Amino acid sequence: SLVVYHCVDEHSAFPGFVDPAVVRGYDDELTRRADLVITTSENLRSARLPLNPHTHTVLNAADVEIFNRALDPDLPLPADLAAIPAPRLGVVGLHDSRLDVDAIEALAQADPGWQIVLIGPIKQGQVDEVRLRRHANIHLLGERPRPELPGYLKGMAAALIPYRANELTRNIFPLKLFEYLAAGLPVVAGGLPELARFAGVIELPASPVDYPEAMRQALAGDSPEQRAARVALASENTWDHRVED
């Protein structure tokens, strides 16, 4: 009896479309005919509000209970991660055209002791794997089952959301933010203006060259008290909370 459009991305901004304008036309048509439009970012909402007054933002959240397991002192580290020396800086998720290889390379070159660990599938043709594998302190571990991710996050000193700044990422509120925070980790995130509201909680480098200093700040500012504050923030951003919204 009703049409609800849950809009999670600026779909027309994904690479590979023959004509992005056609995709945007479909999006506009759906936005107009929906009885309710729920967007996952403010930028998505502001773009659709002129087409439909019943447009609201409900941010992405996290399965906090799952990622809280990273704080369990009895949880073992996965063997492939334990074989990599600390400190480890983790990137978890689908690695595609959004991944800022310049930023990852800047971190790898800034401190050879930092071990950058990418967990998750890599979209063929969208990520310069050759460039990443050139560095001895960048490790591509591939996809891992979701229940194993807390063990990997437990072994990280900090977590990364290294996205390139473009029209696609301008509209993204990443799922992984509250997952990382639920694990208590310091977070360094770039290319995502929607995360500006968390300045002071996470580090927000403005460009790839700013990542090393942002990471130094994140690591230097870490403490048990900060970890508890991150977990508390994540606990206010569960999917149950979003259902209530």
PDB file of C-alpha atoms in Angstrom:
ATOM      1  CA  SER A   1       0.000   0.000   0.000  1.00  0.00           C
ATOM      2  CA  LEU A   2       3.026   2.291   0.353  1.00  0.00           C
ATOM      3  CA  VAL A   3       6.338   2.771  -1.425  1.00  0.00           C
ATOM      4  CA  VAL A   4       9.357   3.469   0.799  1.00  0.00           C
ATOM      5  CA  TYR A   5      12.645   4.278  -0.932  1.00  0.00           C
ATOM      6  CA  HIS A   6      15.671   3.548   1.272  1.00  0.00           C
ATOM      7  CA  CYS A   7      18.381   5.530  -0.522  1.00  0.00           C
ATOM      8  CA  VAL A   8      21.885   4.530   0.595  1.00  0.00           C
ATOM      9  CA  ASP A   9      24.089   5.914  -2.207  1.00  0.00           C
ATOM     10  CA  GLU A  10      24.231   8.376  -5.075  1.00  0.00           C
ATOM     11  CA  HIS A  11      23.851   5.452  -7.471  1.00  0.00           C
ATOM     12  CA  SER A  12      24.525   7.477 -10.607  1.00  0.00           C
ATOM     13  CA  ALA A  13      28.024   8.286  -9.306  1.00  0.00           C
ATOM     14  CA  PHE A  14      29.221   4.668  -9.372  1.00  0.00           C
ATOM     15  CA  PRO A  15      31.753   4.056 -12.150  1.00  0.00           C
ATOM     16  CA  GLY A  16      30.982   1.998 -15.234  1.00  0.00           C
ATOM     17  CA  PHE A  17      27.581   3.258 -16.344  1.00  0.00           C
ATOM     18  CA  VAL A  18      27.185   4.008 -20.042  1.00  0.00           C
ATOM     19  CA  ASP A  19      25.001   7.002 -19.161  1.00  0.00           C
ATOM     20  CA  PRO A  20      24.871   8.095 -15.485  1.00  0.00           C
ATOM     21  CA  ALA A  21      22.072  10.532 -16.392  1.00  0.00           C
ATOM     22  CA  VAL A  22      19.776   7.571 -17.101  1.00  0.00           C
ATOM     23  CA  VAL A  23      20.478   6.134 -13.650  1.00  0.00           C
ATOM     24  CA  ARG A  24      19.833   9.517 -12.041  1.00  0.00           C
ATOM     25  CA  GLY A  25      16.571   9.731 -13.983  1.00  0.00           C
ATOM     26  CA  TYR A  26      15.413   6.412 -12.524  1.00  0.00           C
ATOM     27  CA  ASP A  27      16.414   7.629  -9.065  1.00  0.00           C
ATOM     28  CA  ASP A  28      14.473  10.864  -9.483  1.00  0.00           C
ATOM     29  CA  GLU A  29      11.405   8.978 -10.712  1.00  0.00           C
ATOM     30  CA  LEU A  30      11.451   6.643  -7.718  1.00  0.00           C
ATOM     31  CA  THR A  31      12.013   9.553  -5.326  1.00  0.00           C
ATOM     32  CA  ARG A  32       8.956  11.384  -6.705  1.00  0.00           C
ATOM     33  CA  ARG A  33       6.614   8.398  -6.539  1.00  0.00           C
ATOM     34  CA  ALA A  34       7.670   7.143  -3.089  1.00  0.00           C
ATOM     35  CA  ASP A  35       5.421   7.844  -0.105  1.00  0.00           C
ATOM     36  CA  LEU A  36       8.511   8.070   2.106  1.00  0.00           C
ATOM     37  CA  VAL A  37      12.202   8.480   1.289  1.00  0.00           C
ATOM     38  CA  ILE A  38      14.819   7.490   3.888  1.00  0.00           C
ATOM     39  CA  THR A  39      18.384   8.539   3.097  1.00  0.00           C
ATOM     40  CA  THR A  40      21.555   7.511   4.891  1.00  0.00           C
ATOM     41  CA  SER A  41      23.244  10.914   4.624  1.00  0.00           C
ATOM     42  CA  GLU A  42      22.320  14.575   4.756  1.00  0.00           C
ATOM     43  CA  ASN A  43      23.702  15.210   1.271  1.00  0.00           C
ATOM     44  CA  LEU A  44      21.452  12.504  -0.162  1.00  0.00           C
ATOM     45  CA  ARG A  45      18.480  14.037   1.648  1.00  0.00           C
ATOM     46  CA  SER A  46      19.139  17.595   0.468  1.00  0.00           C
ATOM     47  CA  ALA A  47      19.359  16.406  -3.141  1.00  0.00           C
ATOM     48  CA  ARG A  48      15.998  14.597  -2.938  1.00  0.00           C
ATOM     49  CA  LEU A  49      13.988  16.913  -0.717  1.00  0.00           C
ATOM     50  CA  PRO A  50      12.994  19.197  -3.644  1.00  0.00           C
ATOM     51  CA  LEU A  51      11.513  16.124  -5.356  1.00  0.00           C
ATOM     52  CA  ASN A  52       9.727  14.747  -2.304  1.00  0.00           C
ATOM     53  CA  PRO A  53       8.926  16.648   0.923  1.00  0.00           C
ATOM     54  CA  HIS A  54       8.648  13.334   2.810  1.00  0.00           C
ATOM     55  CA  THR A  55      12.423  12.796   2.761  1.00  0.00           C
ATOM     56  CA  HIS A  56      14.323  12.120   5.980  1.00  0.00           C
ATOM     57  CA  THR A  57      17.827  11.095   7.037  1.00  0.00           C
ATOM     58  CA  VAL A  58      18.401   7.992   9.135  1.00  0.00           C
ATOM     59  CA  LEU A  59      22.132   7.348   9.374  1.00  0.00           C
ATOM     60  CA  ASN A  60      23.697   3.930   9.028  1.00  0.00           C
ATOM     61  CA  ALA A  61      24.446   2.111  12.277  1.00  0.00           C
ATOM     62  CA  ALA A  62      26.277  -1.051  13.375  1.00  0.00           C
ATOM     63  CA  ASP A  63      25.845  -4.517  14.826  1.00  0.00           C
ATOM     64  CA  VAL A  64      27.544  -3.277  17.967  1.00  0.00           C
ATOM     65  CA  GLU A  65      27.287  -6.571  19.859  1.00  0.00           C
ATOM     66  CA  ILE A  66      29.268  -8.385  17.165  1.00  0.00           C
ATOM     67  CA  PHE A  67      32.098  -5.858  17.008  1.00  0.00           C
ATOM     68  CA  ASN A  68      32.237  -5.414  20.800  1.00  0.00           C
ATOM     69  CA  ARG A  69      33.723  -8.910  20.837  1.00  0.00           C
ATOM     70  CA  ALA A  70      37.020  -7.338  19.789  1.00  0.00           C
ATOM     71  CA  LEU A  71      37.327  -6.212  23.430  1.00  0.00           C
ATOM     72  CA  ASP A  72      37.123  -9.773  24.801  1.00  0.00           C
ATOM     73  CA  PRO A  73      40.523 -10.526  26.392  1.00  0.00           C
ATOM     74  CA  ASP A  74      40.024 -14.231  25.664  1.00  0.00           C
ATOM     75  CA  LEU A  75      39.400 -13.749  21.939  1.00  0.00           C
ATOM     76  CA  PRO A  76      42.444 -15.075  20.037  1.00  0.00           C
ATOM     77  CA  LEU A  77      44.031 -13.215  17.159  1.00  0.00           C
ATOM     78  CA  PRO A  78      43.715 -14.941  13.781  1.00  0.00           C
ATOM     79  CA  ALA A  79      46.966 -16.681  12.874  1.00  0.00           C
ATOM     80  CA  ASP A  80      47.535 -14.708   9.652  1.00  0.00           C
ATOM     81  CA  LEU A  81      47.176 -11.424  11.527  1.00  0.00           C
ATOM     82  CA  ALA A  82      49.310 -12.517  14.473  1.00  0.00           C
ATOM     83  CA  ALA A  83      52.130 -13.226  12.006  1.00  0.00           C
ATOM     84  CA  ILE A  84      52.208  -9.517  11.074  1.00  0.00           C
ATOM     85  CA  PRO A  85      54.136  -7.335  13.550  1.00  0.00           C
ATOM     86  CA  ALA A  86      52.437  -4.502  15.423  1.00  0.00           C
ATOM     87  CA  PRO A  87      51.361  -1.762  15.128  1.00  0.00           C
ATOM     88  CA  ARG A  88      48.754  -2.813  12.583  1.00  0.00           C
ATOM     89  CA  LEU A  89      46.468  -0.328  10.850  1.00  0.00           C
ATOM     90  CA  GLY A  90      43.350  -1.980   9.485  1.00  0.00           C
ATOM     91  CA  VAL A  91      41.016  -1.355   6.552  1.00  0.00           C
ATOM     92  CA  VAL A  92      37.998  -3.684   6.523  1.00  0.00           C
ATOM     93  CA  GLY A  93      35.405  -3.830   3.753  1.00  0.00           C
ATOM     94  CA  LEU A  94      34.909  -4.068   0.017  1.00  0.00           C
ATOM     95  CA  HIS A  95      37.883  -2.452  -1.717  1.00  0.00           C
ATOM     96  CA  ASP A  96      36.841  -0.775  -4.967  1.00  0.00           C
ATOM     97  CA  SER A  97      37.167   2.534  -6.818  1.00  0.00           C
ATOM     98  CA  ARG A  98      36.498   4.418  -3.577  1.00  0.00           C
ATOM     99  CA  LEU A  99      39.760   3.214  -2.003  1.00  0.00           C
ATOM    100  CA  ASP A 100      42.371   5.977  -1.811  1.00  0.00           C
ATOM    101  CA  VAL A 101      45.546   4.150  -2.774  1.00  0.00           C
ATOM    102  CA  ASP A 102      47.503   7.422  -2.509  1.00  0.00           C
ATOM    103  CA  ALA A 103      46.547   7.677   1.175  1.00  0.00           C
ATOM    104  CA  ILE A 104      47.500   4.064   1.920  1.00  0.00           C
ATOM    105  CA  GLU A 105      50.808   4.500   0.138  1.00  0.00           C
ATOM    106  CA  ALA A 106      51.493   7.718   2.077  1.00  0.00           C
ATOM    107  CA  LEU A 107      51.054   5.811   5.335  1.00  0.00           C
ATOM    108  CA  ALA A 108      53.248   2.933   4.176  1.00  0.00           C
ATOM    109  CA  GLN A 109      56.041   5.309   3.203  1.00  0.00           C
ATOM    110  CA  ALA A 110      55.756   7.551   6.277  1.00  0.00           C
ATOM    111  CA  ASP A 111      56.671   4.810   8.754  1.00  0.00           C
ATOM    112  CA  PRO A 112      57.958   1.385   7.627  1.00  0.00           C
ATOM    113  CA  GLY A 113      57.007   0.074  11.078  1.00  0.00           C
ATOM    114  CA  TRP A 114      53.329   0.672  10.437  1.00  0.00           C
ATOM    115  CA  GLN A 115      51.737  -2.466   8.992  1.00  0.00           C
ATOM    116  CA  ILE A 116      48.681  -1.664   6.877  1.00  0.00           C
ATOM    117  CA  VAL A 117      46.291  -4.606   6.684  1.00  0.00           C
ATOM    118  CA  LEU A 118      43.458  -4.722   4.135  1.00  0.00           C
ATOM    119  CA  ILE A 119      40.733  -7.262   4.882  1.00  0.00           C
ATOM    120  CA  GLY A 120      37.978  -7.844   2.357  1.00  0.00           C
ATOM    121  CA  PRO A 121      37.477  -8.572  -1.337  1.00  0.00           C
ATOM    122  CA  ILE A 122      39.131  -6.402  -3.981  1.00  0.00           C
ATOM    123  CA  LYS A 123      37.078  -5.439  -7.044  1.00  0.00           C
ATOM    124  CA  GLN A 124      39.111  -6.390 -10.066  1.00  0.00           C
ATOM    125  CA  GLY A 125      40.164  -3.483 -12.251  1.00  0.00           C
ATOM    126  CA  GLN A 126      39.185  -0.852  -9.675  1.00  0.00           C
ATOM    127  CA  VAL A 127      42.175  -1.034  -7.292  1.00  0.00           C
ATOM    128  CA  ASP A 128      45.863  -0.847  -8.256  1.00  0.00           C
ATOM    129  CA  GLU A 129      46.937  -4.044  -6.477  1.00  0.00           C
ATOM    130  CA  VAL A 130      50.404  -3.983  -8.064  1.00  0.00           C
ATOM    131  CA  ARG A 131      51.076  -0.641  -6.459  1.00  0.00           C
ATOM    132  CA  LEU A 132      49.889  -1.838  -3.054  1.00  0.00           C
ATOM    133  CA  ARG A 133      51.888  -5.077  -3.178  1.00  0.00           C
ATOM    134  CA  ARG A 134      55.030  -3.078  -3.928  1.00  0.00           C
ATOM    135  CA  HIS A 135      55.248  -2.196  -0.229  1.00  0.00           C
ATOM    136  CA  ALA A 136      56.414  -4.799   2.286  1.00  0.00           C
ATOM    137  CA  ASN A 137      54.279  -3.226   5.018  1.00  0.00           C
ATOM    138  CA  ILE A 138      50.975  -3.429   3.101  1.00  0.00           C
ATOM    139  CA  HIS A 139      49.198  -6.768   3.542  1.00  0.00           C
ATOM    140  CA  LEU A 140      46.185  -7.899   1.474  1.00  0.00           C
ATOM    141  CA  LEU A 141      44.525 -10.681   3.456  1.00  0.00           C
ATOM    142  CA  GLY A 142      41.389 -11.053   1.331  1.00  0.00           C
ATOM    143  CA  GLU A 143      37.847 -11.690   2.437  1.00  0.00           C
ATOM    144  CA  ARG A 144      37.103 -13.130   5.875  1.00  0.00           C
ATOM    145  CA  PRO A 145      33.788 -14.375   7.334  1.00  0.00           C
ATOM    146  CA  ARG A 146      31.947 -11.711   9.309  1.00  0.00           C
ATOM    147  CA  PRO A 147      32.120 -13.602  12.659  1.00  0.00           C
ATOM    148  CA  GLU A 148      35.922 -13.545  12.395  1.00  0.00           C
ATOM    149  CA  LEU A 149      36.200  -9.771  11.958  1.00  0.00           C
ATOM    150  CA  PRO A 150      36.229  -8.911  15.703  1.00  0.00           C
ATOM    151  CA  GLY A 151      39.381 -11.020  16.080  1.00  0.00           C
ATOM    152  CA  TYR A 152      41.064  -9.039  13.329  1.00  0.00           C
ATOM    153  CA  LEU A 153      39.978  -5.693  14.788  1.00  0.00           C
ATOM    154  CA  LYS A 154      41.276  -6.749  18.191  1.00  0.00           C
ATOM    155  CA  GLY A 155      44.754  -6.928  16.685  1.00  0.00           C
ATOM    156  CA  MET A 156      44.633  -3.430  15.168  1.00  0.00           C
ATOM    157  CA  ALA A 157      46.139  -0.302  16.714  1.00  0.00           C
ATOM    158  CA  ALA A 158      43.843   1.876  14.587  1.00  0.00           C
ATOM    159  CA  ALA A 159      41.281   1.563  11.804  1.00  0.00           C
ATOM    160  CA  LEU A 160      41.077   3.374   8.486  1.00  0.00           C
ATOM    161  CA  ILE A 161      38.337   4.557   6.152  1.00  0.00           C
ATOM    162  CA  PRO A 162      40.580   5.822   3.323  1.00  0.00           C
ATOM    163  CA  TYR A 163      38.218   7.010   0.615  1.00  0.00           C
ATOM    164  CA  ARG A 164      38.906   9.199  -2.400  1.00  0.00           C
ATOM    165  CA  ALA A 165      37.013  12.483  -2.428  1.00  0.00           C
ATOM    166  CA  ASN A 166      34.443  12.483  -5.254  1.00  0.00           C
ATOM    167  CA  GLU A 167      30.702  12.722  -5.910  1.00  0.00           C
ATOM    168  CA  LEU A 168      30.117   9.152  -4.750  1.00  0.00           C
ATOM    169  CA  THR A 169      31.907   9.477  -1.408  1.00  0.00           C
ATOM    170  CA  ARG A 170      30.443  12.957  -0.829  1.00  0.00           C
ATOM    171  CA  ASN A 171      27.137  11.192  -0.235  1.00  0.00           C
ATOM    172  CA  ILE A 172      28.331   8.210   1.817  1.00  0.00           C
ATOM    173  CA  PHE A 173      27.871   7.578   5.512  1.00  0.00           C
ATOM    174  CA  PRO A 174      29.997   4.432   5.955  1.00  0.00           C
ATOM    175  CA  LEU A 175      28.711   1.374   7.768  1.00  0.00           C
ATOM    176  CA  LYS A 176      32.158   0.633   9.126  1.00  0.00           C
ATOM    177  CA  LEU A 177      32.473   3.774  11.280  1.00  0.00           C
ATOM    178  CA  PHE A 178      30.413   2.493  14.206  1.00  0.00           C
ATOM    179  CA  GLU A 179      31.748  -1.035  13.724  1.00  0.00           C
ATOM    180  CA  TYR A 180      35.267   0.290  14.278  1.00  0.00           C
ATOM    181  CA  LEU A 181      34.169   2.410  17.235  1.00  0.00           C
ATOM    182  CA  ALA A 182      32.352  -0.571  18.776  1.00  0.00           C
ATOM    183  CA  ALA A 183      35.745  -2.310  18.795  1.00  0.00           C
ATOM    184  CA  GLY A 184      37.190   0.693  20.650  1.00  0.00           C
ATOM    185  CA  LEU A 185      39.585   1.623  17.860  1.00  0.00           C
ATOM    186  CA  PRO A 186      40.924   5.062  16.912  1.00  0.00           C
ATOM    187  CA  VAL A 187      39.637   5.921  13.438  1.00  0.00           C
ATOM    188  CA  VAL A 188      41.243   7.895  10.612  1.00  0.00           C
ATOM    189  CA  ALA A 189      38.789   8.666   7.782  1.00  0.00           C
ATOM    190  CA  GLY A 190      39.129  10.753   4.628  1.00  0.00           C
ATOM    191  CA  GLY A 191      37.044  11.771   1.633  1.00  0.00           C
ATOM    192  CA  LEU A 192      33.771  11.658   3.578  1.00  0.00           C
ATOM    193  CA  PRO A 193      32.271  15.069   4.385  1.00  0.00           C
ATOM    194  CA  GLU A 194      29.348  13.384   6.168  1.00  0.00           C
ATOM    195  CA  LEU A 195      31.770  12.438   8.974  1.00  0.00           C
ATOM    196  CA  ALA A 196      32.689  16.056   9.775  1.00  0.00           C
ATOM    197  CA  ARG A 197      30.179  15.886  12.639  1.00  0.00           C
ATOM    198  CA  PHE A 198      32.578  13.460  14.398  1.00  0.00           C
ATOM    199  CA  ALA A 199      35.586  15.803  14.337  1.00  0.00           C
ATOM    200  CA  GLY A 200      37.342  15.411  17.675  1.00  0.00           C
ATOM    201  CA  VAL A 201      36.228  11.791  17.977  1.00  0.00           C
ATOM    202  CA  ILE A 202      37.961  10.608  14.799  1.00  0.00           C
ATOM    203  CA  GLU A 203      40.790  12.044  12.721  1.00  0.00           C
ATOM    204  CA  LEU A 204      39.766  13.578   9.381  1.00  0.00           C
ATOM    205  CA  PRO A 205      42.730  14.113   7.025  1.00  0.00           C
ATOM    206  CA  ALA A 206      41.941  16.555   4.222  1.00  0.00           C
ATOM    207  CA  SER A 207      44.132  14.843   1.598  1.00  0.00           C
ATOM    208  CA  PRO A 208      46.399  11.780   1.197  1.00  0.00           C
ATOM    209  CA  VAL A 209      49.487  13.691   2.377  1.00  0.00           C
ATOM    210  CA  ASP A 210      47.716  14.434   5.670  1.00  0.00           C
ATOM    211  CA  TYR A 211      47.163  10.789   6.578  1.00  0.00           C
ATOM    212  CA  PRO A 212      50.515  10.133   8.331  1.00  0.00           C
ATOM    213  CA  GLU A 213      50.100  13.066  10.743  1.00  0.00           C
ATOM    214  CA  ALA A 214      46.450  12.160  11.333  1.00  0.00           C
ATOM    215  CA  MET A 215      47.526   8.613  12.179  1.00  0.00           C
ATOM    216  CA  ARG A 216      50.215   9.861  14.569  1.00  0.00           C
ATOM    217  CA  GLN A 217      47.578  11.962  16.319  1.00  0.00           C
ATOM    218  CA  ALA A 218      45.172   9.028  16.484  1.00  0.00           C
ATOM    219  CA  LEU A 219      47.749   6.676  17.974  1.00  0.00           C
ATOM    220  CA  ALA A 220      49.123   9.261  20.404  1.00  0.00           C
ATOM    221  CA  GLY A 221      45.654  10.138  21.673  1.00  0.00           C
ATOM    222  CA  ASP A 222      44.562   6.570  22.305  1.00  0.00           C
ATOM    223  CA  SER A 223      43.863   5.484  25.883  1.00  0.00           C
ATOM    224  CA  PRO A 224      41.537   3.162  27.811  1.00  0.00           C
ATOM    225  CA  GLU A 225      39.309   6.163  28.533  1.00  0.00           C
ATOM    226  CA  GLN A 226      39.130   7.077  24.852  1.00  0.00           C
ATOM    227  CA  ARG A 227      38.344   3.494  23.934  1.00  0.00           C
ATOM    228  CA  ALA A 228      35.491   3.422  26.435  1.00  0.00           C
ATOM    229  CA  ALA A 229      34.134   6.686  24.994  1.00  0.00           C
ATOM    230  CA  ARG A 230      34.219   5.266  21.459  1.00  0.00           C
ATOM    231  CA  VAL A 231      32.360   2.147  22.543  1.00  0.00           C
ATOM    232  CA  ALA A 232      29.779   4.308  24.339  1.00  0.00           C
ATOM    233  CA  LEU A 233      29.218   6.332  21.152  1.00  0.00           C
ATOM    234  CA  ALA A 234      28.849   3.165  19.091  1.00  0.00           C
ATOM    235  CA  SER A 235      26.349   1.812  21.622  1.00  0.00           C
ATOM    236  CA  GLU A 236      24.126   4.823  20.908  1.00  0.00           C
ATOM    237  CA  ASN A 237      24.163   3.927  17.209  1.00  0.00           C
ATOM    238  CA  THR A 238      22.820   0.395  16.941  1.00  0.00           C
ATOM    239  CA  TRP A 239      20.328  -0.779  14.338  1.00  0.00           C
ATOM    240  CA  ASP A 240      17.726  -0.988  17.135  1.00  0.00           C
ATOM    241  CA  HIS A 241      18.181   2.747  17.660  1.00  0.00           C
ATOM    242  CA  ARG A 242      17.685   3.329  13.941  1.00  0.00           C
ATOM    243  CA  VAL A 243      14.458   1.304  13.926  1.00  0.00           C
ATOM    244  CA  GLU A 244      13.161   3.586  16.677  1.00  0.00           C
ATOM    245  CA  ASP A 245      14.163   6.641  14.628  1.00  0.00           C
TER     246      ASP A 245
END
